[in-house]
mmCIF file of C-alpha atoms and ligand atoms in Angstrom:
data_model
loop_
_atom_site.group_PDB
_atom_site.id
_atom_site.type_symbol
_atom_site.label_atom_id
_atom_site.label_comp_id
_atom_site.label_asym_id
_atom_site.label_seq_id
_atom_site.Cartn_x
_atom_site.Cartn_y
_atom_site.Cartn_z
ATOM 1 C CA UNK A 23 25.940 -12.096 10.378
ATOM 2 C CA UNK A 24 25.986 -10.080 7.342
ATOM 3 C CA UNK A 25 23.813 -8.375 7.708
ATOM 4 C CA UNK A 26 25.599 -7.315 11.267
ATOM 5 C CA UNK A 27 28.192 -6.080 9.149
ATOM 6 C CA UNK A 28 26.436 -4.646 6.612
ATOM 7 C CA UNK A 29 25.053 -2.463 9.740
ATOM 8 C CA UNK A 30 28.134 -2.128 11.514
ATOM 9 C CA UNK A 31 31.426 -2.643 9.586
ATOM 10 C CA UNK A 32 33.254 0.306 7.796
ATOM 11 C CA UNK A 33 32.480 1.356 4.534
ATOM 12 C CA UNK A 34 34.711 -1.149 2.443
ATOM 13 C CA UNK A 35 32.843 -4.110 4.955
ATOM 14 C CA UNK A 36 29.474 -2.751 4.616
ATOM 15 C CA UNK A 37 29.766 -2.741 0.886
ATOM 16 C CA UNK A 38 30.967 -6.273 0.476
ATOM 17 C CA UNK A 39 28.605 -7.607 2.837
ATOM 18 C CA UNK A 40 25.685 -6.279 1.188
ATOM 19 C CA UNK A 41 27.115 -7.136 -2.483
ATOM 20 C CA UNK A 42 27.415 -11.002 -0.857
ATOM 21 C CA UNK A 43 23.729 -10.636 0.993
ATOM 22 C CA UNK A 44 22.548 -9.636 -2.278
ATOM 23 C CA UNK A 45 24.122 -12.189 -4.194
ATOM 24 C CA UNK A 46 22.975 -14.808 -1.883
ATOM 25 C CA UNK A 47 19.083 -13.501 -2.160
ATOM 26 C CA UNK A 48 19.441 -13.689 -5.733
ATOM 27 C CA UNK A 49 19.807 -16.912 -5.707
ATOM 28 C CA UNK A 50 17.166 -17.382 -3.049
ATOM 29 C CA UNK A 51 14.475 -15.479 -4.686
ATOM 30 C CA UNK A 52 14.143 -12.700 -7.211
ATOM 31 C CA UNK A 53 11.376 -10.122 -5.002
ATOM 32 C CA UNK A 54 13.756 -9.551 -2.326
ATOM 33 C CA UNK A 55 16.785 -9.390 -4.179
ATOM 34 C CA UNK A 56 15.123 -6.816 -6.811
ATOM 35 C CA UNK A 57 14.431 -4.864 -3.591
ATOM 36 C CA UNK A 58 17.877 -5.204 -2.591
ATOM 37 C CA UNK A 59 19.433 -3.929 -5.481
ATOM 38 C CA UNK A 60 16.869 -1.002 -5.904
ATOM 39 C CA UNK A 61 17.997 0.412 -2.949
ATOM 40 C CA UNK A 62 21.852 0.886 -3.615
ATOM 41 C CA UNK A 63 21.348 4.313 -4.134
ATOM 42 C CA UNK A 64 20.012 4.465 -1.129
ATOM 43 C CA UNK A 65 21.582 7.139 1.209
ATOM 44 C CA UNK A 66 23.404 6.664 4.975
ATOM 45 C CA UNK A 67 22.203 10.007 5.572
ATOM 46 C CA UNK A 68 19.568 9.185 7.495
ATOM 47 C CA UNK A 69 17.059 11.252 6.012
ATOM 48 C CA UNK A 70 13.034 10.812 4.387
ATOM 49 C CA UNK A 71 13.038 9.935 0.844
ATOM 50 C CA UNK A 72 9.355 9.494 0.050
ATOM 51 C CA UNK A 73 7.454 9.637 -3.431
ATOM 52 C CA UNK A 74 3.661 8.636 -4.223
ATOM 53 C CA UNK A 75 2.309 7.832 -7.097
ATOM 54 C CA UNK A 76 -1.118 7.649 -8.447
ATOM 55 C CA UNK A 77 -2.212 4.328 -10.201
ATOM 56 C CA UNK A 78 -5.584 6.799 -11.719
ATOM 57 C CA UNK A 79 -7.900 3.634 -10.150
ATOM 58 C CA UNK A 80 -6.937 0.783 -12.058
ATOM 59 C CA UNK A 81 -4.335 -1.569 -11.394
ATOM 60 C CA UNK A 82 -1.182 -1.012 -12.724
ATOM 61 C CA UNK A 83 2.235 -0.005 -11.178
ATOM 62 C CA UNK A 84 3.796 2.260 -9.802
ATOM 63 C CA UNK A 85 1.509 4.862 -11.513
ATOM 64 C CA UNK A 86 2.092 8.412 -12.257
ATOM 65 C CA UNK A 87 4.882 10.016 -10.082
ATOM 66 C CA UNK A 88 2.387 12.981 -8.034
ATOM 67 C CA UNK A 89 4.743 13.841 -4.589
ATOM 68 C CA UNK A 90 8.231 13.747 -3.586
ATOM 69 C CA UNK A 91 10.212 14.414 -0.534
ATOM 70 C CA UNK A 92 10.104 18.113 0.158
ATOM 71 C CA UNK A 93 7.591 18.998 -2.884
ATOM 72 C CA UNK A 94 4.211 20.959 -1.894
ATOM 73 C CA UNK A 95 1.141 19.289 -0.736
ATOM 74 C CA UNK A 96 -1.263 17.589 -3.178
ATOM 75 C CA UNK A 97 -4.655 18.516 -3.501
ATOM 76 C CA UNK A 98 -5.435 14.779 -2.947
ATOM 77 C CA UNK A 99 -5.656 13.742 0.463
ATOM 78 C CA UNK A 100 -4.974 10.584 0.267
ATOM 79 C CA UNK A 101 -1.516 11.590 -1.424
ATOM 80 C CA UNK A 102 -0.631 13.736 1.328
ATOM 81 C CA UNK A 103 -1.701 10.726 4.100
ATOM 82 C CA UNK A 104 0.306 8.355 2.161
ATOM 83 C CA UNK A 105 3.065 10.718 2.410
ATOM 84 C CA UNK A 106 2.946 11.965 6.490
ATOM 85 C CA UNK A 107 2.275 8.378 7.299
ATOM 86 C CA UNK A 108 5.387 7.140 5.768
ATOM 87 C CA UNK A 109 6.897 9.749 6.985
ATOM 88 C CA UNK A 110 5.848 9.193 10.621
ATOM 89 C CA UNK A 111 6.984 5.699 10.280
ATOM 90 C CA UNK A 112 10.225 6.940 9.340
ATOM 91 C CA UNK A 113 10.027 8.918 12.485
ATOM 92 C CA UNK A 114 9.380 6.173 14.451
ATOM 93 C CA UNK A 115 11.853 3.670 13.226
ATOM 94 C CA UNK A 116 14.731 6.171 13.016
ATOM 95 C CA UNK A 117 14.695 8.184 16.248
ATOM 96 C CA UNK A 118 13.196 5.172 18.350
ATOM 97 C CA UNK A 119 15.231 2.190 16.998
ATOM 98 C CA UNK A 120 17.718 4.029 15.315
ATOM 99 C CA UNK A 121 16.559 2.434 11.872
ATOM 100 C CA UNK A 122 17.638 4.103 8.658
ATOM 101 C CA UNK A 123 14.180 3.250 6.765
ATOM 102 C CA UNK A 124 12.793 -0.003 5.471
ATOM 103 C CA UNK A 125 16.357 -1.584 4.760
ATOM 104 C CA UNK A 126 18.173 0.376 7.338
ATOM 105 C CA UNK A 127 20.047 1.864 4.697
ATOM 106 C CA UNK A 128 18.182 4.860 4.121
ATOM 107 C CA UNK A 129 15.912 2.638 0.846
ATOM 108 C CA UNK A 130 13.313 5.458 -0.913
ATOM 109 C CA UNK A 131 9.631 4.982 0.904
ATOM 110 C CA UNK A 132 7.461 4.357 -2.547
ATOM 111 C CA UNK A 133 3.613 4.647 -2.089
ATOM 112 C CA UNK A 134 1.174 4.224 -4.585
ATOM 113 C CA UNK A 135 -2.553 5.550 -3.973
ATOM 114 C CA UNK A 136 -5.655 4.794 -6.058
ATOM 115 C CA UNK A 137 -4.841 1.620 -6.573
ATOM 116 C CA UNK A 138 -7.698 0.051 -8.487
ATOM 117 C CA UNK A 139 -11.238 0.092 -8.431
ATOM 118 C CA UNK A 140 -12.801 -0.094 -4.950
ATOM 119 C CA UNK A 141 -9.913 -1.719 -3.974
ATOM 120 C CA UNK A 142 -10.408 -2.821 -0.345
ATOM 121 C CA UNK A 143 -6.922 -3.662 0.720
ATOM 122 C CA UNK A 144 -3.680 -2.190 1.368
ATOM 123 C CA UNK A 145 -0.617 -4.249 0.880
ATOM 124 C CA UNK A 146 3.347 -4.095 0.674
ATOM 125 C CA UNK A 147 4.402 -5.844 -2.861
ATOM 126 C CA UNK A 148 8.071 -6.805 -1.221
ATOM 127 C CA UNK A 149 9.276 -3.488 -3.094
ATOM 128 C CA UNK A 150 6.109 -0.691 -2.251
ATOM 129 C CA UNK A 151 3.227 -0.226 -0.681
ATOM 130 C CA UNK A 152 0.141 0.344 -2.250
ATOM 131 C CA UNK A 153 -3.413 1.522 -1.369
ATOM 132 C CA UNK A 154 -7.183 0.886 -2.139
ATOM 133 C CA UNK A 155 -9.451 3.213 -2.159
ATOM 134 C CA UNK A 156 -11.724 1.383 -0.482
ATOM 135 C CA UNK A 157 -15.475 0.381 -1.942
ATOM 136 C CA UNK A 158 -17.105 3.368 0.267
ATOM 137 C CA UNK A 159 -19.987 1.036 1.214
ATOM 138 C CA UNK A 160 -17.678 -0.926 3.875
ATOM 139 C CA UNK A 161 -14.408 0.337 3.501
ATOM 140 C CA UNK A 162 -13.380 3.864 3.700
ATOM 141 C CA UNK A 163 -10.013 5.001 1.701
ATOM 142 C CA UNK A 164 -6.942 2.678 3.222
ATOM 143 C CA UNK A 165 -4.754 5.808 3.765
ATOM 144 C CA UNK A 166 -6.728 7.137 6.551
ATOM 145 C CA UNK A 167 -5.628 5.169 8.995
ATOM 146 C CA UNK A 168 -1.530 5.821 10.158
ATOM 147 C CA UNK A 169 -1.240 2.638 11.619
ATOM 148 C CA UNK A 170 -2.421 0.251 8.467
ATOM 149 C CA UNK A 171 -0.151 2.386 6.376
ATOM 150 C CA UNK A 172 2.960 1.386 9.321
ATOM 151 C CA UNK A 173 1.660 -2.303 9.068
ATOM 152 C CA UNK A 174 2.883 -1.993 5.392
ATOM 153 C CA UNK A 175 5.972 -0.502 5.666
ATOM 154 C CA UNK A 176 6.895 -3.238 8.442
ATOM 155 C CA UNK A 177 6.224 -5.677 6.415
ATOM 156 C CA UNK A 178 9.180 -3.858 4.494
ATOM 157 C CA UNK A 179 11.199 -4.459 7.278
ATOM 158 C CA UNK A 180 10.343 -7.970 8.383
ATOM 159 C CA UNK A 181 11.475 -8.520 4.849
ATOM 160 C CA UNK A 182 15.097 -7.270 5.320
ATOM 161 C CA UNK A 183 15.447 -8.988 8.762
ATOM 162 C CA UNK A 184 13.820 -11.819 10.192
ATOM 163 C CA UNK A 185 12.334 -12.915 6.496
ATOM 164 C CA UNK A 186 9.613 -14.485 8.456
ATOM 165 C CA UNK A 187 7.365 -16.996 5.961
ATOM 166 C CA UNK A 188 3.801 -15.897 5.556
ATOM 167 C CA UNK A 189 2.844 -18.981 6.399
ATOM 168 C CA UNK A 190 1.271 -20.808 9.581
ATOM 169 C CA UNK A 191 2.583 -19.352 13.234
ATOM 170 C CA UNK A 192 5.735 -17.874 11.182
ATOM 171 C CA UNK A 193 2.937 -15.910 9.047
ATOM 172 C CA UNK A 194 1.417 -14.748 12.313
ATOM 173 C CA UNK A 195 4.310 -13.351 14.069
ATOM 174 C CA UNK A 196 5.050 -11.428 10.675
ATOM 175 C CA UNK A 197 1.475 -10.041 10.714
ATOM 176 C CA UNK A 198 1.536 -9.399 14.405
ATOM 177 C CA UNK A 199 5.098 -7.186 14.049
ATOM 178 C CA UNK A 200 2.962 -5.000 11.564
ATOM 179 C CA UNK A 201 0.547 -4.467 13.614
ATOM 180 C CA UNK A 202 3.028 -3.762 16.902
ATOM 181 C CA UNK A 203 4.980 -1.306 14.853
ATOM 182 C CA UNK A 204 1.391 -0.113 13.026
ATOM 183 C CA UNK A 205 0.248 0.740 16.605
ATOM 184 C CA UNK A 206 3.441 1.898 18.331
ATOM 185 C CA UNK A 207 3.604 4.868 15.124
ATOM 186 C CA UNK A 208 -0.363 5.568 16.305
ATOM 187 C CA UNK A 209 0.696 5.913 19.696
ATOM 188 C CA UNK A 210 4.158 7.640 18.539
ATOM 189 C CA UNK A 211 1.591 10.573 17.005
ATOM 190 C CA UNK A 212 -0.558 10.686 19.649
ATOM 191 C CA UNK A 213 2.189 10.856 22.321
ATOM 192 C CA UNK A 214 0.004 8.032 24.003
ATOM 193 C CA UNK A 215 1.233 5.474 26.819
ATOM 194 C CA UNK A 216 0.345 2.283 26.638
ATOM 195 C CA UNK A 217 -2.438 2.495 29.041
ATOM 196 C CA UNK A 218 -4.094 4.569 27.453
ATOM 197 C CA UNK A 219 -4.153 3.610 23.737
ATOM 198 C CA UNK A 220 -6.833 2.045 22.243
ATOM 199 C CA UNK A 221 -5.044 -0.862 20.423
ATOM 200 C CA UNK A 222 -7.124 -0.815 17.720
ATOM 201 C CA UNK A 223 -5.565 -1.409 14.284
ATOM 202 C CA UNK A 224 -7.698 0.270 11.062
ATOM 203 C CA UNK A 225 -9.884 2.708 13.118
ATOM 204 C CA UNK A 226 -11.891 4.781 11.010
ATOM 205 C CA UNK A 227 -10.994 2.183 8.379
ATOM 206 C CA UNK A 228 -14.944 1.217 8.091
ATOM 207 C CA UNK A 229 -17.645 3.474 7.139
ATOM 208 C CA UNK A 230 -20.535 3.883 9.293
ATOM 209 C CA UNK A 231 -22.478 1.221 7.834
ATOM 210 C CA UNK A 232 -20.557 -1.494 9.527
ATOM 211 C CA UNK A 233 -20.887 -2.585 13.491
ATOM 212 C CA UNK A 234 -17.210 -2.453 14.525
ATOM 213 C CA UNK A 235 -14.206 -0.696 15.762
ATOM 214 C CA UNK A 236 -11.693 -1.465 13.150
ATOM 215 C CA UNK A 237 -9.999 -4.261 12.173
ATOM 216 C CA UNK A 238 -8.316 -6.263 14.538
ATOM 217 C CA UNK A 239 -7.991 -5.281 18.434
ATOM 218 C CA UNK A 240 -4.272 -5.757 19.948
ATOM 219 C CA UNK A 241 -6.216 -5.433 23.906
ATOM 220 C CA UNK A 242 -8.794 -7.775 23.207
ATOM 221 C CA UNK A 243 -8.423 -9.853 20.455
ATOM 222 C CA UNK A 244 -12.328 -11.119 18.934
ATOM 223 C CA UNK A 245 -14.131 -8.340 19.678
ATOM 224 C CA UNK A 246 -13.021 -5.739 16.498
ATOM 225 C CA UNK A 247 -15.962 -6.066 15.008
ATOM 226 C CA UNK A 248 -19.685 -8.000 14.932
ATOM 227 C CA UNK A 249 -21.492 -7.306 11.528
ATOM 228 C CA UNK A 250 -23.650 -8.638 9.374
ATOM 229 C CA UNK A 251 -22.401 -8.404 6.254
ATOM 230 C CA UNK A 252 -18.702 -8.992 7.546
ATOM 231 C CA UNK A 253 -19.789 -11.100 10.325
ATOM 232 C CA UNK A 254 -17.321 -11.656 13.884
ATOM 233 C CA UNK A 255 -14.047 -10.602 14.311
ATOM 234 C CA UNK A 256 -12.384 -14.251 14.008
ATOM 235 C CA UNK A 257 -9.138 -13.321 16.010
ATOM 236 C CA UNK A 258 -7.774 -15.490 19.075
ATOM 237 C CA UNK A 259 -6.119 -13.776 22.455
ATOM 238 C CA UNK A 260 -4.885 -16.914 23.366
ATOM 239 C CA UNK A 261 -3.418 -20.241 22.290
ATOM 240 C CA UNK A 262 -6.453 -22.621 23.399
ATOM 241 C CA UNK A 263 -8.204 -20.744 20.729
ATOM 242 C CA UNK A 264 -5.470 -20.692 18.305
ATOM 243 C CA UNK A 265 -7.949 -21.365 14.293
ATOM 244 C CA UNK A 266 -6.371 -24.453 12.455
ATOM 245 C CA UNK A 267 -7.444 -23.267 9.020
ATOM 246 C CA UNK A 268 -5.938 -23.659 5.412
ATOM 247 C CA UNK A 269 -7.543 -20.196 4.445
ATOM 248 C CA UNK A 270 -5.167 -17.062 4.893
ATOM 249 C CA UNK A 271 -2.336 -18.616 4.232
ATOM 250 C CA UNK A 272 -2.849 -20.726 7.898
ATOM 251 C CA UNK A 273 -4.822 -17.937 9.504
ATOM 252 C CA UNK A 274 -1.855 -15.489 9.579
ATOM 253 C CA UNK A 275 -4.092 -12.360 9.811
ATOM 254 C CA UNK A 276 -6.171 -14.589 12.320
ATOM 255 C CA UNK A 277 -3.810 -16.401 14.927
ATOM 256 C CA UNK A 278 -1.976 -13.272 14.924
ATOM 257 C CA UNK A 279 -4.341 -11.545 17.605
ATOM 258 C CA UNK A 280 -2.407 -14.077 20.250
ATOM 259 C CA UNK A 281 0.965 -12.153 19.717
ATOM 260 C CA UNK A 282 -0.977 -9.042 19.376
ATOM 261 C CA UNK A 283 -1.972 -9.631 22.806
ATOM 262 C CA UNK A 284 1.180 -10.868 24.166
ATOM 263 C CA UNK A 285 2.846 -7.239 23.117
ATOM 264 C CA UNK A 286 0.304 -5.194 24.393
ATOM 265 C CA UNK A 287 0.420 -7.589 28.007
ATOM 266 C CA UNK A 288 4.039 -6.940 27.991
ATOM 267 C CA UNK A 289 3.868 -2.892 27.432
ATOM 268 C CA UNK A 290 1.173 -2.639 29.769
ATOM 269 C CA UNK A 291 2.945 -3.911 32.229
ATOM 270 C CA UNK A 292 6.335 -2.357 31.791
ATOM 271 C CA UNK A 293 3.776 1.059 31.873
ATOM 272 C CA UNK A 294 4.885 4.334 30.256
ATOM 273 C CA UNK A 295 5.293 4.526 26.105
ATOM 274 C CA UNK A 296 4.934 1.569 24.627
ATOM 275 C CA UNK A 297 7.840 2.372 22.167
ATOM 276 C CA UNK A 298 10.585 2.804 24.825
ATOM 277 C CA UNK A 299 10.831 -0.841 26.571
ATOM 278 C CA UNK A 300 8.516 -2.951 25.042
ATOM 279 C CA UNK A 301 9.099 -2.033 21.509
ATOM 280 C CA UNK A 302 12.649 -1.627 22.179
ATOM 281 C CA UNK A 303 12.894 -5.725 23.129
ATOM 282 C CA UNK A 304 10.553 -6.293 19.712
ATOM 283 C CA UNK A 305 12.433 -4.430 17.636
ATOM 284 C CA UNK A 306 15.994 -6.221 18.488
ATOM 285 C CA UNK A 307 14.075 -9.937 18.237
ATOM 286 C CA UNK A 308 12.649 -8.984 14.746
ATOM 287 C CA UNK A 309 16.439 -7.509 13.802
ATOM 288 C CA UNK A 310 18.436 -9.854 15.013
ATOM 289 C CA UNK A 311 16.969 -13.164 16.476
ATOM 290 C CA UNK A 312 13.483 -13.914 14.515
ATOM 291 C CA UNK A 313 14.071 -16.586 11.318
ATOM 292 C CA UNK A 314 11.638 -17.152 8.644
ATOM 293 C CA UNK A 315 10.370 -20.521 10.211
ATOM 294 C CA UNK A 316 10.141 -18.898 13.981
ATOM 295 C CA UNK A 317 6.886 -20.083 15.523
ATOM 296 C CA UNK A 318 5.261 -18.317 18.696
ATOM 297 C CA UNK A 319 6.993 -20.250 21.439
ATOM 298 C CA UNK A 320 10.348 -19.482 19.957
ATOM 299 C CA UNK A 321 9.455 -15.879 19.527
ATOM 300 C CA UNK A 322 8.649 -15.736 23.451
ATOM 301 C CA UNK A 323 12.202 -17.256 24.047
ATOM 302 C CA UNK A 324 13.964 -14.807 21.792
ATOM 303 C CA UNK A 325 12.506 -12.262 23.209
ATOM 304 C CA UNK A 326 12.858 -12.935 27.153
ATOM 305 C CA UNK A 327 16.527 -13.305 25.475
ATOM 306 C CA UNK A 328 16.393 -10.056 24.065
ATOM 307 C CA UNK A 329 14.926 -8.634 27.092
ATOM 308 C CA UNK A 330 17.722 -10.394 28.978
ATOM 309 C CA UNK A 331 20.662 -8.728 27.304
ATOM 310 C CA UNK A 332 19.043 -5.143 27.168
ATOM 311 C CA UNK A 333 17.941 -5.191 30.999
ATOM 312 C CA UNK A 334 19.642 -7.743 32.350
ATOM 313 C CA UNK A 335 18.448 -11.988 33.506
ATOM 314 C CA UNK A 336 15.820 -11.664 35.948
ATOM 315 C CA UNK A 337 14.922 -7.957 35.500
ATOM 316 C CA UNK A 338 11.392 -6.633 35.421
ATOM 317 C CA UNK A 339 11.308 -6.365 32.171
ATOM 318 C CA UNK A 340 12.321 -9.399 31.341
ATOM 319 C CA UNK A 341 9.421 -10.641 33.810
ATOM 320 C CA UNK A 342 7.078 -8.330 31.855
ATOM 321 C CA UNK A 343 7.531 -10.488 28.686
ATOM 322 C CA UNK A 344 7.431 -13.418 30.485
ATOM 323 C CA UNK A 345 4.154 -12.936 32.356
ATOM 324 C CA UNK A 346 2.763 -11.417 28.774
ATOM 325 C CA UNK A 347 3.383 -14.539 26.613
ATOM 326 C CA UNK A 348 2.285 -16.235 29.895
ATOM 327 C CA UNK A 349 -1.078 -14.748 29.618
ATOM 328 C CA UNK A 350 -1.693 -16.080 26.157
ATOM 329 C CA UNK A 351 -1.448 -19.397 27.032
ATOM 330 C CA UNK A 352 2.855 -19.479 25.984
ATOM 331 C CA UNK A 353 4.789 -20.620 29.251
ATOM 332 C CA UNK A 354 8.920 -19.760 28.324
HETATM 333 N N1 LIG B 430 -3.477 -5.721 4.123
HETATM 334 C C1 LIG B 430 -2.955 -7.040 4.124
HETATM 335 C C2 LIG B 430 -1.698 -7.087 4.942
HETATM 336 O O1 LIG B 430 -0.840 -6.240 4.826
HETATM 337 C C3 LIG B 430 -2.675 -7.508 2.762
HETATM 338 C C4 LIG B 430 -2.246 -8.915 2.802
HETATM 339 O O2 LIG B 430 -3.012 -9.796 2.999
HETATM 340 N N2 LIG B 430 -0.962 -9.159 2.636
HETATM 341 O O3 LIG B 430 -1.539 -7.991 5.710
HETATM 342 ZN ZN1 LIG B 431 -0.092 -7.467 6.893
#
C-alpha cells in the first residue's frame, strides 16, 4: 500500500510514504533500507543515471569511478557493456512498464567491472551490480551477455517490490523474474517475437571449450549445457521434476527453469513480442501481487489475476497463462 502511494500520491504523499517504507525496512533489515536511503536523490525525471566503476581485479567496492551518464566511451569494453546494458534495461523497464529504474524512482544504475580475479559470477549486492571477469578457460567476461547483466538489475527490482526470499520456490520465482526480464531486454534489442527468440540466458557466456549453449534455457529447461568439466544442465521444465536439494539456497537457480518455462509457454502463445502481453501480466504480479514467501502455485494464481484485470476474466490471455503454468505441471 505504500508503496502504491509512494508511486501514485502527490508529492507531499509520496514523500511521507517513502520516509515510513523506509523507516519500516530499517527496522526490517539494514541492505534494503541502505538502498532505500541511497536513492533519495534519486530523480522523477525519468531519465539514465548510470556510472561504472573498476574494482582493478581484486575484490573490493565500488572501485575507481571510470564512466558516467553522458561521459565518452571507455577504452574498456567491458565498461562500455556494463554501461549500454544497463542502459537497455532502463529502456526496457521505462518505456515498456513505465518503470522509473530499479526503485521506480529514477535510483542511479551503479556497475562495477573487474571484479576480482577470474571471478566467474555476476551478482546484484542489494545496492549494485557487479561483474567477473570470468576465468577465460570456462567463462568468458560476465558483461558480454545483455541479458545476465538485466538478470542483475531485476534482482534490483524484485528487491523494491515483491521482496521475494531467496529461498526454496520463493527463491525460484525471484531467479526466474531475472531471467524473464534478462530475456525480454535480449529480445527488446533484437526486436525479436517470442517465436523466434532463442530463450537462452548467458549465450556467449562460455568459451569454446565448454559443450553448451549458455546457461540456463527458458524453451527447454535441462538441455543448456552437457560438459565434462561442468557436467548437465540440472534445470527442471516441470514440477514432477522439481530437485529437493539443500544446495543453492533450495535449488533457486535450479527449480527456477519450471517458471522459466511457464513464461515462455505463456508468450508463445499470446504470439507477437514477448514484452507487450506476457511481460506486461509479469511485470504487474512482481509489482504489486508477489510476497517474499510466494511459492509457484500462488504465483500462477496472481498472475491469471493479473491477467484478469488487464484483459478481462476469461480472455485469451488470461487462458494463455493458464494453459502455460498448466504445461508445467501447475493446474490454477
Ligand atoms: N549470478 C547469480 C545470480 O544473480 C549470483 C547469485 O547466485 N546470486 O543469480
Ligand atoms: Zn540471479
Amino acid at each position: 500500500m505504500l508503496k502504491e502511494i509512494a508511486r501514485q500520491g502527490n508529492a507531499k504523499q509520496q514523500q511521507c510514504a517513502w520516509e515510513s517504507l523506509t523507516m519500516s525496512e530499517q527496522i526490517r533489515g539494514q541492505r534494503l533500507a541502505l538502498t532505500m536511503i541511497s536513492s533519495i536523490g534519486s530523480t522523477a525525471t525519468g531519465t539514465r543515471r548510470r556510472t561504472v566503476y573498476d574494482a582493478g581485479n581484486v575484490y573490493n567496492l565500488p572501485g575507481r569511478l571510470v564512466r558516467s551518464e553522458g561521459s565518452p566511451k571507455s577504452r574498456d569494453r567491458t565498461v562500455n557493456e556494463a554501461y549500454a546494458g544497463a542502459g537497455i534495461t532502463y529502456d526496457l523497464f521505462k518505456k515498456v512498464f513505465a518503470r522509473n529504474s530499479i526503485d521506480d524512482r529514477g535510483m542511479r544504475l551503479d556497475s562495477t567491472v573487474h571484479y576480482g580475479k577470474d571471478y566467474d559470477n555476476a551478482f546484484w549486492n542489494g545496492q549494485q551490480m557487479v561483474y567477473g571477469d570470468g576465468d577465460g578457460e570456462l567463462f568468458n567476461r560476465f558483461t558480454i551477455a545483455i541479458d545476465v547483466i538485466a538478470h542483475e538489475l531485476t534482482h534490483g527490482v524484485t528487491q523494491y517490490e515483491a521482496g521475494l526470499e531467496y529461498q526454496d520456490q520463493a527463491g525460484a520465482m525471484n531467479e526466474s523474474l531475472s531471467d524473464v526480464f534478462g530475456s525480454l531486454v535480449k529480445q527488446y534489442r533484437r526486436g525479436q517475437e517470442a517465436k523466434d527468440a532463442n530463450w537462452l540466458i548467458g549465450e556467449r557466456l562460455f568459451t569454446k571449450n565448454v559443450n553448451g549453449k549458455g546457461l540456463r534455457s527458458m524453451k527447454e529447461p535441462g538441455t543448456a549445457y552437457d560438459d565434462p568439466v561442468l557436467g548437465r544442465d540440472p534445470q527442471p521444465g516441470h514440477m514432477k521434476d522439481y530437485v529437493k536439494t539443500r544446495e543453492d539456497n533450495g535449488g533457486v537457480h535450479i527449480n527456477s527453469g519450471i517458471p522459466n518455462r511457464a513464461f515462455y509457454e505463456t508468450a508463445v502463445r499470446l504470439g507477437g513480442h514477448a514484452w507487450d502481453k506476457a511481460g506486461q501480466i509479469w511485470y504487474v504480479a512482481l509489482r504489486d501481487k508477489l510476497r517474499p514467501r510466494s511459492n509457484f502455485e500462488d504465483t500462477a494464481g496472481l498472475m491469471m489475476a493479473v491477467a484478469g484485470e488487464l484483459y478481462g476474466a476469461g480472455s485469451l490471455e488470461q487462458k494463455a497463462v493458464k494453459d502455460g503454468w498448466a504445461e508445467v505441471g501447475l493446474k490454477i
